[in-house]
């Protein structure tokens, strides 16, 4: 680990009484500055201490770090700058936390200070000592409540899974169908861990913010009677800076026994961590897409092993990496995988999984948005007072406006993508850079007033369904059918998502239209029919993970139907999942019809093994952003040539593919290119990437117009 020093202008040597300390600070990305900077302190400070230090003309937050293995000496005649202050009252960050951060920085090829400081609440950088002391006084250990909780009866499958988790070290992959009661297994294991040790802490990760309110309410109801309301805190990007600081302090001091959060919570300071739960472990949202591109699921596994905490991964559609890692021993593979696989195939309460119906759109009337059989099924369900969910993973009214006279399309002026037509506010918006403009009255190119939307988004589906169901009466209420939409556009305001979900749960919505944000994790008790309108796009994607993501999305969406066995039993028909497709014979739909994830996973893994793709190989992407595509690709090619010329370690086991433009190659006026690296050896790939960093730094000044470059280890999209 490199150690640099920040120096003052004076040439005098530091007094002997001063202590030279390595400090991690958030230095500019790709600045070439070492991982640690050296500062002077009048007193020794233990590693993990939070300090304020000067950096250039600014004063920034830093963390005193462990001394490097090779001690660094200052050049003769120079004096290090002094630490500006210590954040009093906050215990040093534990060695286990520092090891987690150091591993993440090393593995994902980012600066140590960048990862370490990003893991801390932003408000720690801004509070003066008096303000900080006031915050600390509010963070007190929770007072256990006097209440108790009723014993909960478990199904045979839940009891078996719990027994296995109790006696084995894990990690565990809890493979349970939607509605099988995985959450209850999580909560029981949390209860066991907290009861076994009065200081024990548990971390529960969910993939998206919109899944936290429902789960948080359930966790709070379960544990507040035992440990007090303050024993549970949340951690996600939707919280205010003050809320994030409060939660972080509660976890760091041990006042919080349970932390529930999104991927950022994997870095929470939990000195007494005993259990980690990763719900919906397959979800791509666990992969950070900006800055340090870490995968929270993978870091949770590393942290659990390193800290001696049990780790439970749960999903009805596990990632193929986790499925392969949990393979049972066999004659050909006596060792099996690293995880222990636990099965829970049955739904709680004898509820059946929904019947999957495939609609061949080639046999339906041309230009049908909803095939007549599907529309009839939705109408019947709504008339009986049942709820339906319609899934389309594209927001807006239409993907593009088009002029038939001259061929003009509503292209984004800054990106190689279309601006999406949003009818409600009459705007064209780019979903990549955010550029927005008013819808033109006529074609900007030829003046033709007849410009039309092409394609469909959730906004259009909502409008069309409202029109098609306008005369449908919901019995026994005797009111008109109601259609609502939940997507990123309707949930921007604070509290909007919770309010809309409450309306669905209360039965005030008959048909819910939305994107993937409503297709997973939500416990909709009244929904008996789910429909996927246009899922075919992912079948022929250039990304080899696209079929896996599509199968998982559709199976998760199907799992929203028929979750309440009593409610479904009262219906005249069993719960259903309808899929409108132009390719009804595709293998994805054939296995989905049987709810057969093991068969689908086996077929996909066989293809990947033959092609040498993850999890049988390891990948990294190096992306270059520049003012022109030529500069971006030239930088990547030159860096690859320099790596070969230098004979970098691991190169003999790493294949560097030629640079290519990204699918959306221009965003916000910046051209983007990428180079794929692949190796059968993770160690070889890591050794090469670490050695290549210096080459990339040295090559950058030679390419005028290069804006930035970044490394994405274990990419989730190619």
XYZ file of C-alpha atoms in Angstrom:
718
model
C 0.000 0.000 0.000
C 1.457 3.344 -1.018
C 1.723 6.127 1.520
C 2.054 9.746 0.479
C 2.353 12.812 2.676
C 0.726 16.224 2.555
C 3.300 18.878 3.213
C 3.250 22.454 4.412
C 5.370 25.118 2.758
C 7.971 25.116 5.493
C 11.238 23.167 5.045
C 11.761 22.640 8.777
C 11.841 19.051 10.048
C 8.930 17.994 12.265
C 9.523 18.148 16.014
C 10.443 14.798 17.540
C 7.327 14.851 19.757
C 5.012 14.640 16.745
C 3.623 11.289 15.585
C 3.405 10.534 11.875
C 0.054 8.874 11.089
C -1.279 7.279 7.871
C -4.731 8.699 7.071
C -7.255 7.580 4.452
C -8.918 10.511 2.688
C -11.120 10.710 -0.387
C -8.570 11.825 -2.980
C -9.732 12.609 -6.546
C -10.387 9.509 -8.653
C -7.422 8.426 -10.782
C -5.298 11.225 -9.308
C -2.339 8.909 -8.833
C -2.085 9.939 -5.170
C -1.291 7.013 -2.872
C -3.932 5.210 -0.843
C -2.822 6.866 2.408
C -1.509 10.341 3.235
C 0.810 11.083 6.140
C -0.159 13.686 8.756
C 1.435 14.807 11.990
C -0.273 14.480 15.348
C 0.814 15.646 18.781
C -0.540 12.409 20.298
C -0.721 8.835 19.027
C -4.137 7.932 17.652
C -5.370 4.357 17.236
C -6.272 3.115 13.743
C -9.927 3.725 12.945
C -10.006 7.168 14.593
C -12.021 9.761 12.665
C -10.097 12.988 12.106
C -10.268 16.225 10.158
C -7.252 16.944 8.026
C -6.187 19.621 5.527
C -6.147 18.537 1.885
C -5.062 21.309 -0.439
C -7.089 24.361 0.545
C -9.892 22.275 2.090
C -10.416 20.533 5.405
C -11.771 17.022 4.901
C -12.761 13.975 6.911
C -10.181 11.231 7.226
C -9.670 7.906 8.982
C -6.450 7.010 10.750
C -5.410 3.746 9.120
C -3.203 0.806 9.947
C 0.471 1.433 9.303
C 1.621 -0.027 5.952
C 3.747 -3.155 6.005
C 6.665 -1.210 4.566
C 7.222 1.927 6.679
C 7.400 5.108 4.614
C 9.886 7.826 5.491
C 9.474 11.460 4.588
C 11.954 13.176 2.284
C 14.644 15.015 4.191
C 13.808 18.568 5.174
C 10.031 18.432 4.692
C 7.339 18.747 7.340
C 3.967 16.965 7.221
C 0.829 18.983 7.734
C -0.849 18.534 11.096
C -4.167 16.861 11.773
C -6.775 19.608 12.246
C -8.864 17.795 14.838
C -10.226 14.523 16.153
C -13.927 13.632 16.180
C -14.224 13.117 19.916
C -16.741 10.676 21.315
C -16.818 8.311 18.336
C -15.054 5.023 18.990
C -12.474 4.019 16.365
C -13.783 1.980 13.453
C -13.100 -1.679 14.161
C -10.305 -3.677 12.482
C -12.928 -5.915 10.802
C -14.547 -2.866 9.185
C -11.187 -1.602 7.964
C -10.370 -5.008 6.492
C -13.721 -5.021 4.655
C -13.042 -1.591 3.163
C -9.468 -2.509 2.223
C -10.652 -5.695 0.511
C -13.404 -3.877 -1.400
C -10.979 -1.186 -2.592
C -8.417 -3.761 -3.651
C -10.857 -6.141 -5.362
C -12.872 -3.481 -7.188
C -9.784 -1.482 -8.163
C -10.625 1.796 -6.403
C -8.754 4.038 -4.013
C -8.903 3.021 -0.360
C -9.959 6.481 0.790
C -12.723 6.686 -1.793
C -14.354 3.478 -0.558
C -13.771 4.227 3.138
C -15.162 7.762 3.086
C -18.111 6.867 0.855
C -19.130 4.305 3.496
C -19.491 7.018 6.149
C -22.518 9.318 6.514
C -21.874 12.617 4.688
C -22.884 14.723 7.699
C -19.851 13.534 9.656
C -17.807 15.796 7.377
C -19.825 18.916 8.172
C -20.671 18.880 11.893
C -18.589 20.941 14.296
C -17.569 19.308 17.628
C -20.490 20.807 19.564
C -23.071 19.613 17.021
C -21.510 16.155 17.008
C -21.662 15.887 20.776
C -25.359 16.751 20.693
C -25.961 13.955 18.177
C -24.013 11.497 20.286
C -26.036 12.309 23.391
C -29.202 11.361 21.497
C -27.763 7.951 20.579
C -28.415 5.829 23.625
C -28.622 2.104 24.064
C -32.225 0.901 23.602
C -34.171 0.019 26.693
C -35.654 -3.466 26.268
C -39.425 -3.346 26.330
C -41.405 -5.507 28.678
C -43.516 -7.085 25.995
C -43.311 -10.519 24.487
C -44.116 -12.014 21.123
C -46.394 -14.915 20.406
C -44.772 -18.129 19.216
C -45.144 -18.523 15.465
C -46.014 -21.895 13.964
C -43.692 -22.864 11.140
C -44.311 -25.098 8.172
C -42.337 -28.327 7.908
C -40.111 -26.752 5.236
C -39.461 -23.664 7.361
C -38.604 -25.815 10.381
C -36.170 -27.904 8.338
C -34.444 -24.809 6.935
C -34.176 -23.237 10.394
C -32.735 -26.429 11.865
C -30.079 -26.573 9.151
C -29.120 -22.936 9.698
C -28.859 -23.545 13.443
C -26.352 -26.387 13.182
C -24.266 -25.544 10.093
C -21.901 -22.618 9.540
C -23.152 -21.724 6.050
C -23.280 -19.652 3.977
C -26.784 -20.705 2.995
C -28.825 -20.288 -0.164
C -32.490 -20.382 0.836
C -34.222 -21.366 -2.401
C -37.902 -20.866 -1.714
C -40.786 -20.215 -4.064
C -42.595 -16.892 -3.855
C -44.883 -16.999 -0.836
C -43.057 -19.918 0.808
C -42.279 -17.938 3.965
C -38.617 -17.039 3.508
C -39.056 -13.811 5.465
C -40.232 -15.715 8.529
C -37.095 -17.869 8.342
C -34.985 -14.701 8.236
C -36.756 -13.200 11.247
C -36.543 -16.397 13.274
C -32.799 -16.574 12.643
C -32.416 -12.919 13.608
C -34.316 -13.601 16.824
C -32.043 -16.556 17.615
C -28.890 -14.530 16.984
C -29.998 -11.578 19.128
C -31.186 -13.807 21.964
C -27.907 -15.752 22.031
C -25.757 -12.668 22.659
C -26.928 -9.407 24.327
C -24.615 -7.438 22.025
C -25.238 -9.317 18.770
C -26.271 -7.346 15.682
C -27.956 -8.436 12.466
C -27.838 -6.922 8.985
C -30.749 -7.409 6.567
C -30.157 -6.303 2.970
C -32.879 -5.674 0.383
C -32.193 -4.726 -3.233
C -34.290 -1.573 -3.553
C -35.608 1.250 -1.387
C -39.224 0.520 -2.317
C -38.976 -2.885 -0.600
C -37.914 -1.465 2.765
C -41.211 -0.018 4.181
C -43.135 -3.305 4.109
C -40.266 -5.343 5.549
C -39.352 -2.665 8.091
C -42.916 -2.660 9.440
C -42.787 -6.421 9.851
C -39.360 -6.425 11.511
C -40.364 -3.606 13.860
C -43.568 -5.348 14.869
C -41.573 -8.482 15.628
C -38.668 -7.010 17.608
C -39.782 -3.670 19.083
C -41.661 -5.438 21.935
C -38.414 -7.195 22.883
C -35.678 -4.634 22.280
C -37.416 -1.287 21.946
C -38.255 0.734 18.853
C -34.738 2.189 18.550
C -33.194 -1.267 18.117
C -34.014 -1.216 14.378
C -32.582 1.392 12.010
C -32.705 1.794 8.254
C -29.896 2.690 5.857
C -30.576 3.714 2.256
C -30.034 6.631 -0.077
C -33.596 7.894 0.316
C -32.908 9.033 3.881
C -31.949 12.592 4.776
C -28.332 13.260 5.825
C -29.472 13.660 9.443
C -31.322 10.330 9.347
C -28.328 8.558 7.815
C -26.023 9.912 10.512
C -28.423 8.884 13.278
C -28.681 5.341 11.906
C -24.929 5.048 11.413
C -24.168 6.202 14.963
C -26.749 3.783 16.383
C -25.162 0.878 14.501
C -21.596 1.939 15.303
C -22.266 2.271 19.036
C -24.215 -0.991 19.218
C -27.458 0.775 20.116
C -29.052 -0.624 16.954
C -29.389 -4.402 17.071
C -30.821 -4.685 13.538
C -29.862 -2.700 10.441
C -32.186 -2.930 7.436
C -30.956 -1.338 4.256
C -30.013 -1.408 0.602
C -26.572 -2.197 -0.831
C -24.847 0.729 0.944
C -25.682 -0.886 4.312
C -23.150 -3.657 3.664
C -20.524 -1.119 4.826
C -22.373 -0.259 8.058
C -20.127 -0.214 11.102
C -21.459 -3.186 13.070
C -18.921 -4.167 15.730
C -20.956 -7.163 16.950
C -22.247 -8.544 13.655
C -23.635 -12.082 14.044
C -25.969 -12.569 11.058
C -26.352 -11.203 7.525
C -29.471 -11.765 5.412
C -29.448 -10.892 1.697
C -33.042 -10.988 0.466
C -33.684 -11.371 -3.302
C -29.971 -12.103 -3.627
C -30.228 -12.450 -7.417
C -31.205 -8.817 -7.913
C -28.870 -6.710 -10.063
C -29.539 -3.707 -7.785
C -26.971 -5.102 -5.350
C -24.322 -4.070 -7.878
C -23.281 -0.413 -7.538
C -23.134 1.287 -10.943
C -21.210 4.465 -10.090
C -17.877 5.059 -8.365
C -16.635 1.901 -6.676
C -18.668 -0.722 -8.514
C -18.992 -3.213 -5.687
C -21.503 -6.041 -5.366
C -23.089 -5.901 -1.916
C -24.101 -9.569 -2.025
C -20.529 -10.677 -2.636
C -19.171 -8.315 0.025
C -21.765 -9.659 2.479
C -20.410 -13.160 1.909
C -16.822 -11.992 2.382
C -17.734 -10.011 5.483
C -19.624 -12.896 7.023
C -16.711 -15.280 6.552
C -14.197 -12.730 7.847
C -16.259 -11.690 10.890
C -17.634 -15.112 11.757
C -21.235 -14.096 10.996
C -23.706 -16.479 9.378
C -24.927 -15.425 5.926
C -28.303 -16.339 4.426
C -28.971 -15.608 0.756
C -32.627 -15.912 -0.197
C -34.440 -15.988 -3.529
C -37.079 -17.775 -5.555
C -34.852 -17.270 -8.605
C -31.237 -17.383 -7.366
C -28.439 -15.930 -9.434
C -26.712 -18.587 -11.510
C -23.494 -17.826 -9.609
C -25.169 -18.651 -6.288
C -27.001 -21.642 -7.745
C -23.732 -23.088 -9.002
C -21.956 -22.294 -5.717
C -24.647 -24.205 -3.804
C -24.602 -27.341 -5.977
C -24.836 -30.527 -3.910
C -22.017 -33.079 -4.050
C -22.167 -35.639 -6.843
C -20.051 -38.463 -8.289
C -18.459 -36.077 -10.774
C -18.139 -33.326 -8.172
C -17.709 -34.887 -4.711
C -16.910 -31.547 -3.056
C -20.002 -29.725 -4.302
C -20.396 -25.991 -3.862
C -19.299 -23.595 -1.132
C -22.862 -22.809 0.005
C -25.481 -25.039 1.531
C -28.713 -25.060 -0.465
C -31.995 -25.152 1.467
C -35.293 -25.903 -0.311
C -38.724 -24.415 0.426
C -40.807 -25.213 -2.681
C -44.301 -24.936 -1.154
C -46.365 -21.857 -0.479
C -47.594 -21.129 3.036
C -51.245 -21.952 3.657
C -51.556 -24.478 0.834
C -51.649 -21.681 -1.728
C -50.792 -22.843 -5.244
C -48.395 -21.096 -7.574
C -50.245 -19.282 -10.364
C -50.960 -21.075 -13.630
C -48.833 -19.631 -16.445
C -50.640 -18.983 -19.721
C -48.681 -18.140 -22.865
C -50.466 -16.010 -25.481
C -49.129 -16.227 -29.027
C -49.447 -12.677 -30.338
C -49.085 -13.996 -33.886
C -52.576 -15.412 -33.488
C -54.144 -12.214 -32.137
C -55.644 -9.234 -34.018
C -52.961 -6.938 -35.473
C -51.819 -3.992 -33.351
C -53.466 -5.407 -30.226
C -52.064 -3.923 -27.030
C -54.037 -6.443 -24.992
C -55.006 -9.712 -26.638
C -58.795 -10.277 -26.400
C -58.463 -13.356 -24.131
C -56.270 -11.392 -21.692
C -58.595 -8.392 -21.673
C -61.549 -10.704 -21.015
C -59.692 -12.355 -18.127
C -58.808 -8.987 -16.576
C -62.423 -7.815 -16.941
C -63.789 -10.929 -15.216
C -61.351 -10.604 -12.309
C -62.107 -6.922 -11.809
C -65.862 -7.492 -11.928
C -65.510 -10.031 -9.100
C -63.582 -7.530 -6.974
C -60.175 -9.132 -7.543
C -57.008 -7.211 -8.383
C -54.750 -7.519 -11.443
C -51.164 -6.458 -12.075
C -49.916 -5.494 -15.550
C -46.144 -5.436 -16.039
C -44.264 -3.440 -18.682
C -40.652 -2.610 -17.972
C -40.701 0.727 -19.800
C -41.989 3.948 -18.283
C -43.356 6.950 -20.141
C -46.126 7.006 -22.753
C -44.038 5.874 -25.743
C -40.319 5.267 -26.330
C -40.146 7.705 -29.237
C -42.076 10.248 -31.333
C -41.801 9.753 -35.087
C -42.581 11.689 -38.256
C -43.658 9.406 -41.123
C -43.102 12.160 -43.685
C -39.349 12.680 -43.205
C -38.298 10.000 -40.727
C -37.518 12.393 -37.832
C -37.401 10.796 -34.371
C -37.280 12.397 -30.952
C -33.557 11.752 -30.482
C -31.774 13.159 -27.452
C -29.383 15.936 -28.556
C -26.803 14.751 -25.995
C -27.098 10.946 -26.148
C -27.323 8.209 -28.758
C -30.817 7.389 -27.491
C -34.356 8.623 -27.979
C -36.159 11.080 -25.755
C -39.190 9.294 -24.312
C -42.622 10.833 -24.801
C -44.385 11.576 -21.500
C -47.959 12.511 -22.318
C -49.173 13.732 -18.934
C -46.821 16.716 -18.795
C -46.284 16.904 -22.595
C -42.520 16.491 -22.390
C -39.801 14.537 -24.127
C -37.318 13.218 -21.559
C -34.070 11.319 -21.943
C -33.833 8.543 -19.360
C -30.029 8.541 -19.654
C -28.980 12.169 -19.161
C -32.259 13.713 -17.966
C -32.513 16.285 -20.796
C -36.120 17.395 -21.242
C -38.001 19.502 -23.777
C -41.579 20.340 -24.682
C -43.332 18.176 -27.246
C -43.189 20.042 -30.590
C -46.465 21.002 -32.270
C -45.053 19.862 -35.605
C -42.049 17.965 -36.897
C -38.948 20.102 -36.233
C -37.429 18.779 -39.466
C -40.190 19.144 -42.077
C -43.069 20.900 -40.326
C -45.460 17.960 -40.628
C -48.072 18.335 -37.842
C -48.768 14.589 -37.834
C -46.066 13.214 -35.518
C -47.025 10.019 -33.720
C -45.791 7.962 -30.768
C -44.101 4.634 -31.553
C -44.081 1.809 -29.021
C -45.638 1.713 -25.577
C -44.810 2.652 -22.011
C -46.606 2.257 -18.687
C -48.289 5.643 -19.064
C -49.948 4.496 -22.312
C -51.008 1.165 -20.815
C -52.622 2.959 -17.889
C -54.561 5.229 -20.249
C -55.701 2.409 -22.528
C -56.751 0.132 -19.677
C -58.728 2.947 -18.066
C -60.547 3.433 -21.361
C -61.155 -0.297 -21.954
C -62.471 -0.829 -18.404
C -64.467 2.403 -18.138
C -67.815 0.561 -18.165
C -66.755 -2.282 -15.871
C -68.502 -2.322 -12.485
C -66.716 -3.833 -9.487
C -68.925 -6.073 -7.388
C -70.094 -6.107 -4.681
C -69.028 -2.468 -4.207
C -70.962 -1.369 -7.310
C -68.325 1.201 -8.330
C -66.369 1.830 -11.513
C -63.059 0.025 -12.028
C -59.930 1.955 -11.017
C -56.553 1.760 -12.758
C -53.351 3.071 -11.149
C -49.699 3.196 -12.161
C -46.540 2.805 -10.072
C -43.184 3.548 -11.676
C -40.264 5.938 -11.224
C -42.351 8.836 -12.547
C -45.245 8.452 -10.092
C -43.082 7.841 -7.004
C -40.678 10.789 -7.136
C -42.304 12.709 -4.285
C -41.394 11.709 -0.743
C -43.906 9.240 0.632
C -45.614 8.747 -2.756
C -44.696 5.084 -3.044
C -45.917 4.226 0.446
C -49.200 6.045 -0.221
C -49.781 4.250 -3.529
C -48.935 0.840 -2.081
C -51.342 1.482 0.791
C -54.112 2.134 -1.747
C -53.371 -1.184 -3.441
C -53.369 -3.069 -0.133
C -56.635 -1.392 0.884
C -58.367 -2.582 -2.298
C -58.787 0.928 -3.719
C -57.021 -0.096 -6.957
C -58.374 -2.791 -9.270
C -55.633 -2.885 -11.926
C -52.076 -1.874 -11.101
C -49.779 -1.001 -14.015
C -46.073 -0.727 -13.376
C -42.455 -1.543 -14.083
C -40.212 -4.095 -12.397
C -40.288 -2.068 -9.161
C -43.686 -3.623 -8.343
C -42.869 -7.103 -9.624
C -40.732 -8.328 -6.745
C -40.875 -8.524 -2.992
C -44.299 -6.955 -2.431
C -46.926 -8.944 -0.579
C -50.100 -8.065 -2.499
C -52.782 -10.219 -0.903
C -55.649 -9.512 -3.349
C -53.917 -9.902 -6.711
C -55.035 -13.019 -8.597
C -53.862 -12.203 -12.136
C -50.517 -10.903 -13.401
C -49.868 -10.043 -17.050
C -46.566 -9.351 -18.828
C -47.328 -7.332 -21.944
C -44.077 -7.034 -23.919
C -41.340 -9.238 -22.414
C -39.729 -10.465 -25.660
C -37.082 -7.755 -25.950
C -34.755 -9.496 -23.500
C -34.838 -12.824 -25.369
C -32.388 -11.728 -28.047
C -30.190 -9.290 -26.166
C -26.435 -9.312 -26.744
C -25.993 -9.555 -22.950
C -25.648 -13.221 -21.983
C -27.384 -12.519 -18.656
C -30.582 -11.232 -20.310
C -32.480 -14.575 -20.316
C -31.634 -15.079 -16.629
C -32.914 -11.613 -15.742
C -36.091 -12.074 -17.804
C -36.900 -15.448 -16.240
C -36.308 -14.042 -12.757
C -38.458 -10.960 -13.417
C -41.373 -12.954 -14.819
C -41.219 -15.609 -12.105
C -41.025 -12.924 -9.415
C -43.952 -11.094 -11.042
C -45.959 -14.325 -11.174
C -45.281 -14.672 -7.465
C -47.367 -11.576 -6.751
C -50.508 -13.525 -7.716
C -52.400 -15.839 -5.386
C -50.340 -15.161 -2.257
C -53.384 -15.298 0.037
C -54.649 -18.878 -0.107
C -57.999 -18.052 1.522
C -58.647 -15.119 -0.789
C -57.666 -17.146 -3.862
C -59.816 -20.082 -2.742
C -62.846 -17.774 -2.690
C -62.208 -16.888 -6.335
C -63.925 -18.781 -9.125
C -60.558 -19.332 -10.836
C -57.028 -20.112 -9.673
C -54.392 -17.388 -9.809
C -52.873 -16.837 -13.243
C -49.838 -15.355 -14.981
C -50.439 -14.289 -18.594
C -47.528 -13.676 -20.986
C -48.052 -12.019 -24.366
C -45.250 -13.119 -26.688
C -44.309 -13.498 -30.333
C -42.102 -16.474 -29.439
C -44.309 -18.873 -27.431
C -41.978 -21.853 -27.988
C -38.908 -20.165 -26.514
C -37.214 -22.309 -23.792
C -37.504 -19.469 -21.264
C -41.297 -19.592 -21.466
C -41.399 -23.398 -21.568
C -39.607 -23.705 -18.194
C -41.477 -20.704 -16.774
C -44.774 -22.430 -17.518
C -43.671 -25.191 -15.113
C -42.175 -22.777 -12.562
C -39.062 -24.882 -13.071
C -36.127 -22.730 -12.031
C -33.762 -25.723 -11.545
C -34.334 -26.839 -15.146
C -33.807 -23.333 -16.506
C -30.698 -22.827 -14.378
C -29.272 -26.189 -15.437
C -29.746 -25.400 -19.123
C -28.212 -21.922 -18.760
C -25.236 -23.200 -16.767
C -24.556 -25.869 -19.366
C -24.477 -23.195 -22.088
C -22.202 -20.966 -20.023
C -19.819 -23.799 -19.185
C -19.476 -24.616 -22.877
C -18.944 -20.939 -23.758
C -16.544 -20.310 -20.858
C -18.692 -17.593 -19.278
C -19.365 -16.762 -15.601
C -19.499 -18.513 -13.208
C -16.944 -20.668 -15.070
C -14.846 -17.611 -15.952
C -14.226 -14.208 -14.433
C -14.701 -10.874 -16.148
C -13.913 -7.196 -15.871
C -14.810 -4.239 -18.061
C -12.608 -1.216 -18.600
C -14.601 1.746 -19.854
C -13.263 4.932 -21.360
C -15.268 8.163 -21.723
C -13.995 10.743 -24.183
C -15.011 13.618 -26.446
C -14.943 11.266 -29.414
C -15.353 7.534 -29.908
C -11.969 7.400 -31.641
C -10.159 8.792 -28.590
C -11.958 6.415 -26.210
C -11.096 3.336 -28.262
C -7.548 4.522 -28.946
C -6.900 4.870 -25.190
C -8.138 1.348 -24.495
C -6.151 -0.139 -27.383
C -2.969 1.685 -26.340
C -3.389 0.558 -22.716
C -3.833 -3.046 -23.848
C -0.748 -2.846 -26.091
C 1.282 -1.359 -23.240
C 0.149 -4.167 -20.917
C 1.289 -6.796 -23.418
C 4.600 -5.021 -23.973
C 5.231 -4.867 -20.228
C 4.339 -8.548 -19.733
C 2.146 -7.738 -16.717
C 1.532 -10.508 -14.168
C -1.424 -12.732 -14.976
C -1.461 -11.685 -18.629
C -0.944 -15.249 -19.858
C -4.350 -16.188 -18.342
C -6.230 -12.993 -19.240
C -7.827 -12.429 -22.646
C -8.297 -8.803 -23.689
C -11.051 -8.332 -26.255
C -10.890 -5.400 -28.724
C -12.577 -2.164 -27.562
C -16.146 -1.552 -28.775
C -18.737 1.208 -28.268
C -21.334 0.732 -25.530
C -24.902 -0.037 -26.600
C -25.753 3.578 -25.759
C -22.442 4.973 -26.845
C -23.039 8.679 -26.186
C -24.494 10.029 -22.919
C -24.598 13.732 -22.019
C -22.315 14.517 -24.958
C -19.621 12.048 -23.907
C -18.683 9.062 -26.078
C -18.204 5.740 -24.291
C -16.224 2.637 -25.247
C -15.426 -0.507 -23.302
C -13.007 -3.415 -23.333
C -13.870 -6.817 -21.908
C -11.281 -8.814 -19.970
C -11.889 -12.496 -19.280
C -9.928 -15.165 -17.423
C -10.512 -18.665 -16.051
C -8.593 -17.557 -12.927
C -9.905 -14.877 -10.579
C -6.438 -14.531 -9.015
C -4.810 -13.965 -12.413
C -7.404 -11.362 -13.375
C -6.926 -9.522 -10.075
C -3.134 -9.593 -10.380
C -3.343 -8.207 -13.908
C -5.802 -5.448 -13.006
C -3.709 -4.318 -10.039
C -0.559 -4.131 -12.187
C -2.450 -2.465 -15.050
C -3.513 0.519 -12.921
C -0.109 2.159 -13.313
C -0.175 1.593 -17.072
C -3.620 3.199 -17.368
C -2.441 6.218 -15.341
C 0.654 6.601 -17.508
C -1.297 6.257 -20.744
C -3.980 8.827 -19.923
C -1.956 12.024 -20.688
C -1.213 10.732 -24.192
C -4.874 10.911 -25.246
C -6.260 14.416 -25.501
C -10.014 14.469 -25.079
C -10.129 11.535 -22.671
C -12.568 12.435 -19.886
C -12.268 9.458 -17.548
C -11.756 5.729 -17.343
C -13.034 3.153 -14.889
C -12.767 -0.528 -14.083
C -15.842 -2.676 -13.417
C -14.952 -6.027 -11.839
C -17.588 -8.774 -12.153
C -19.865 -6.631 -14.373
C -23.573 -7.438 -14.377
C -24.288 -6.016 -17.827
C -22.164 -6.179 -20.963
